[in-house]
Short mmCIF file of C-alpha atoms in Angstrom, two decimals:
data_model
loop_
_atom_site.label_atom_id
_atom_site.label_comp_id
_atom_site.label_asym_id
_atom_site.label_seq_id
_atom_site.Cartn_x
_atom_site.Cartn_y
_atom_site.Cartn_z
CA MET A 67 49.01 58.89 76.04
CA SER A 68 50.00 62.44 77.88
CA PRO A 69 47.72 63.72 80.67
CA LEU A 70 46.06 66.63 78.04
CA LEU A 71 45.11 64.21 75.90
CA THR A 72 43.60 61.49 78.68
CA VAL A 73 41.51 64.85 79.49
CA VAL A 74 40.28 65.38 76.46
CA ALA A 75 39.82 61.44 75.65
CA PHE A 76 37.31 60.82 78.56
CA THR A 77 35.35 64.28 78.32
CA LEU A 78 34.51 63.74 74.77
CA LEU A 79 33.66 60.20 75.59
CA ALA A 80 31.29 61.32 78.43
CA GLY A 81 29.85 63.55 76.06
CA ILE A 82 29.69 61.55 73.46
CA ALA A 83 27.23 59.57 75.02
CA MET A 84 24.51 62.36 74.77
CA PRO A 85 24.48 62.06 71.16
CA VAL A 86 24.24 58.48 71.13
CA GLY A 87 21.15 58.58 73.71
CA ALA A 88 19.22 60.77 71.32
CA ALA A 89 20.49 58.20 67.98
CA LEU A 90 18.93 55.15 70.53
CA ALA A 91 15.44 57.44 71.22
CA SER A 92 15.55 58.08 67.53
CA ILE A 93 14.46 54.18 66.45
CA GLU A 94 10.86 54.16 65.61
CA ARG A 95 10.94 50.84 65.27
CA ILE A 96 10.74 50.09 69.00
CA ARG A 97 7.39 49.76 70.40
CA PRO A 98 5.84 53.09 70.61
CA ARG A 99 4.37 52.72 73.76
CA TRP A 100 6.48 50.69 75.79
CA LEU A 101 9.21 53.36 74.52
CA GLU A 102 6.74 56.61 75.87
CA THR A 103 6.25 54.71 79.20
CA GLU A 104 8.54 52.31 81.13
CA PHE A 105 11.53 52.46 79.22
CA ARG A 106 11.81 56.49 79.04
CA HIS A 107 11.00 56.32 82.66
CA SER A 108 13.20 53.99 83.82
CA ALA A 109 16.07 55.84 81.47
CA VAL A 110 15.30 58.17 83.45
CA ALA A 111 15.57 57.03 86.96
CA PHE A 112 18.55 55.04 85.50
CA GLY A 113 20.18 58.84 85.37
CA GLY A 114 18.95 59.70 88.32
CA GLY A 115 20.58 57.00 90.18
CA ALA A 116 24.30 57.51 88.26
CA LEU A 117 23.94 60.73 88.88
CA LEU A 118 23.12 60.54 93.01
CA ALA A 119 26.26 58.15 92.68
CA ALA A 120 29.13 60.60 91.51
CA VAL A 121 27.64 62.68 94.02
CA ALA A 122 27.85 60.48 97.31
CA LEU A 123 31.14 58.53 95.70
CA VAL A 124 32.98 61.17 94.33
CA LEU A 125 31.69 65.10 93.89
CA VAL A 126 30.91 65.36 98.09
CA PRO A 127 34.03 62.28 99.32
CA GLN A 128 36.62 64.34 96.81
CA ALA A 129 35.55 67.89 97.36
CA ILE A 130 35.22 67.90 101.77
CA VAL A 131 39.06 67.02 101.87
CA GLU A 132 39.91 70.63 100.82
CA LEU A 133 37.28 72.82 102.51
CA ASN A 134 36.32 73.69 106.34
CA PRO A 135 32.38 73.12 106.85
CA LEU A 136 31.03 76.42 106.33
CA PRO A 137 32.68 77.31 103.12
CA ALA A 138 31.42 73.57 101.85
CA ALA A 139 28.11 74.09 102.64
CA LEU A 140 27.98 77.23 101.26
CA TRP A 141 29.02 76.06 97.71
CA PHE A 142 27.07 72.84 98.03
CA PHE A 143 23.97 75.21 98.80
CA ALA A 144 24.98 77.79 96.18
CA GLY A 145 25.12 75.15 93.28
CA GLY A 146 21.78 74.08 93.86
CA ALA A 147 20.27 77.48 94.39
CA ALA A 148 21.62 78.24 90.95
CA PHE A 149 20.35 75.08 89.22
CA MET A 150 16.74 76.50 91.03
CA GLY A 151 17.54 79.96 89.38
CA LEU A 152 18.24 78.16 85.92
CA ASP A 153 14.58 75.80 86.68
CA ILE A 154 12.55 79.32 87.10
CA LEU A 155 14.51 80.92 84.55
CA MET A 156 13.34 77.97 81.90
CA TYR A 157 9.81 78.17 83.60
CA ARG A 158 9.50 81.71 82.94
CA LEU A 159 11.00 81.35 79.23
CA LYS A 160 8.69 78.60 78.43
CA THR A 161 11.64 76.99 76.22
CA SER A 162 10.81 73.37 75.00
CA ALA A 163 14.42 72.67 75.70
CA SER A 164 14.67 72.65 79.81
CA GLN A 165 16.11 68.83 79.60
CA LEU A 166 18.62 70.23 77.37
CA PHE A 167 19.37 72.92 79.47
CA ALA A 168 19.37 70.64 82.55
CA MET A 169 21.98 68.27 80.81
CA LEU A 170 24.41 70.61 79.98
CA SER A 171 24.34 72.69 83.35
CA ASP A 172 25.18 69.27 84.46
CA PHE A 173 27.83 68.20 81.89
CA ILE A 174 30.11 71.46 81.98
CA PRO A 175 30.97 71.55 85.48
CA GLU A 176 31.69 68.01 85.73
CA SER A 177 33.73 68.28 83.18
CA LEU A 178 35.70 71.15 84.57
CA ALA A 179 35.83 68.87 87.84
CA LEU A 180 36.91 66.00 85.84
CA GLY A 181 39.43 67.95 84.15
CA ALA A 182 41.00 69.35 87.83
CA ALA A 183 40.70 65.90 89.04
CA PHE A 184 43.16 64.30 85.95
CA ALA A 185 45.46 67.40 86.89
CA PHE A 186 45.84 65.74 90.79
CA GLY A 187 46.68 62.57 89.63
CA GLY A 188 43.38 60.88 88.49
CA ARG A 189 42.27 60.09 91.80
CA GLY A 190 38.47 59.38 91.22
CA ALA A 191 38.68 60.81 87.43
CA ILE A 192 37.62 57.86 85.32
CA LEU A 193 35.10 56.49 87.63
CA LEU A 194 33.75 60.27 87.38
CA ALA A 195 33.89 60.25 83.76
CA SER A 196 31.86 56.83 83.76
CA LEU A 197 29.12 58.17 85.78
CA MET A 198 29.09 61.05 83.24
CA ALA A 199 28.39 59.02 80.36
CA LEU A 200 26.15 56.63 82.04
CA GLN A 201 23.49 59.86 83.49
CA ASN A 202 24.45 61.44 79.72
CA LEU A 203 23.25 58.44 78.06
CA PRO A 204 19.63 58.81 79.32
CA GLU A 205 19.48 62.63 79.47
CA GLY A 206 20.32 62.54 76.00
CA PHE A 207 17.65 59.82 75.43
CA ASN A 208 15.17 62.30 77.50
CA ALA A 209 16.14 65.31 75.64
CA TYR A 210 15.96 63.76 72.64
CA ARG A 211 12.04 63.22 72.69
CA GLU A 212 11.57 66.52 74.52
CA LEU A 213 12.91 68.16 71.38
CA ARG A 214 11.40 66.47 68.54
CA GLY A 215 8.31 66.64 70.43
CA SER A 216 7.94 70.05 70.67
CA THR A 217 10.04 71.66 67.94
CA GLY A 218 9.97 70.78 64.26
CA TYR A 219 13.90 69.81 64.36
CA SER A 220 14.59 66.81 62.52
CA ARG A 221 16.34 63.26 63.96
CA ALA A 222 19.34 64.48 62.14
CA ARG A 223 19.69 67.62 63.28
CA ILE A 224 19.29 66.81 67.13
CA VAL A 225 21.19 64.22 66.87
CA LEU A 226 23.84 66.77 65.39
CA MET A 227 23.49 69.32 67.50
CA PHE A 228 24.15 66.58 70.90
CA SER A 229 27.27 65.77 68.89
CA LEU A 230 28.47 69.30 68.67
CA MET A 231 27.66 69.95 72.44
CA ALA A 232 29.93 67.38 73.80
CA LEU A 233 32.60 69.11 72.19
CA LEU A 234 31.82 71.36 75.16
CA GLY A 235 33.47 69.06 77.22
CA PRO A 236 36.72 68.41 76.49
CA LEU A 237 36.89 73.02 76.39
CA ALA A 238 35.87 72.36 80.07
CA GLY A 239 37.74 69.64 80.90
CA VAL A 240 41.18 71.50 79.25
CA SER A 241 40.14 74.64 80.79
CA GLY A 242 39.78 72.85 84.31
CA TYR A 243 42.97 70.90 83.76
CA LEU A 244 45.27 73.82 82.89
CA TRP A 245 43.84 76.43 85.23
CA LEU A 246 42.87 74.76 88.34
CA ALA A 247 45.85 72.16 89.10
CA ASN A 248 47.27 74.42 91.43
CA SER A 249 43.92 75.22 93.10
CA ALA A 250 42.61 72.19 95.21
CA GLN A 251 39.96 74.42 97.22
CA TRP A 252 38.69 76.23 93.82
CA VAL A 253 38.22 72.28 92.39
CA ALA A 254 36.83 71.50 95.98
CA ALA A 255 34.01 73.89 95.25
CA ILE A 256 33.17 73.55 91.87
CA MET A 257 32.41 69.80 92.84
CA LEU A 258 30.24 71.07 95.01
CA PHE A 259 28.80 73.22 93.02
CA ALA A 260 28.18 70.86 90.82
CA ALA A 261 26.82 68.70 93.76
CA GLY A 262 24.32 70.63 95.12
CA GLY A 263 22.98 71.43 91.95
CA ILE A 264 22.70 68.10 90.46
CA LEU A 265 20.98 66.41 94.24
CA TYR A 266 18.24 69.70 93.42
CA SER A 267 17.83 68.60 89.61
CA VAL A 268 17.53 64.80 90.86
CA PHE A 269 14.83 66.02 93.04
CA GLN A 270 12.94 68.39 91.57
CA ASP A 271 12.88 67.04 87.60
CA ILE A 272 14.22 63.64 87.96
CA ALA A 273 12.62 61.96 90.32
CA PRO A 274 9.40 63.13 89.76
CA GLN A 275 9.56 61.88 85.86
CA ALA A 276 10.72 58.55 86.91
CA ARG A 277 7.59 57.51 89.09
CA LEU A 278 5.07 55.34 86.87
CA ASN A 279 1.79 54.04 88.53
CA LYS A 280 1.42 50.24 88.25
CA HIS A 281 5.13 50.22 86.68
CA TRP A 282 8.47 49.01 88.75
CA ALA A 283 11.15 48.78 86.49
CA PRO A 284 11.72 52.85 86.82
CA SER A 285 12.78 52.30 90.70
CA LEU A 286 14.79 49.59 89.56
CA GLY A 287 16.89 51.40 87.42
CA ALA A 288 17.35 54.18 89.29
CA LEU A 289 18.78 51.26 91.81
CA LEU A 290 21.23 50.15 89.07
CA GLY A 291 22.50 53.40 88.44
CA PHE A 292 23.67 53.61 91.39
CA MET A 293 25.00 50.07 91.77
CA LEU A 294 26.94 50.68 88.90
CA GLY A 295 28.63 54.12 90.84
CA ILE A 296 29.71 51.42 93.76
CA VAL A 297 31.14 49.25 91.40
CA GLY A 298 32.80 51.19 90.14
CA HIS A 299 34.07 53.28 92.84
CA MET A 300 35.37 49.76 94.96
CA LEU A 301 37.05 49.11 91.71
CA THR A 302 38.92 52.24 91.51
CA VAL A 303 39.64 52.28 95.35
CA VAL A 304 40.90 48.87 95.06
#
């Protein structure tokens, strides 16, 4: 398979996790009370663990090799500030799709970084693609529940929307592969920008949603998400 097709395949697989998560959320035969409480919170926490793994094991370690401390810190902070600005905008617009926008705001810069990572030889690219899929699955699940509960969209329409959004991954990945292949510092900047935004989202949105009184599985879900990141990192390094 050519490198360009590899980028398309991996970004598409990571994006497909969004409609898969939505399809799982649409299954009504699962016990509704359990689905709305412990499983949903565990899915949020699992996605948060995978996001932290992507930040700690892929995005930051690879990016800081290419940049000096000051620009690295500025790009990282800029990512968090940008995600905060998006958060404030969503609040003022009172949109019913905040989870959807959060999911896409993670997915697109990560896909750019993923395409560029493949251009540099693929070091850490497969791990990043795997962690993107792990985070997109619970994010797709929760975004579906949010849209289904606050809009009149049918199950099929929401899943179709998420399927079309998955195509943004290959578009961003191919762009990163073609335009950023010769610019290691820009790739590092995008990685740190995405990492800062992700870390902001974890503490602003994901961690508060994951907590559930008198239930302990959600916290274990976060641990499992990060654990899979560790295992993937060790396998790719070896």
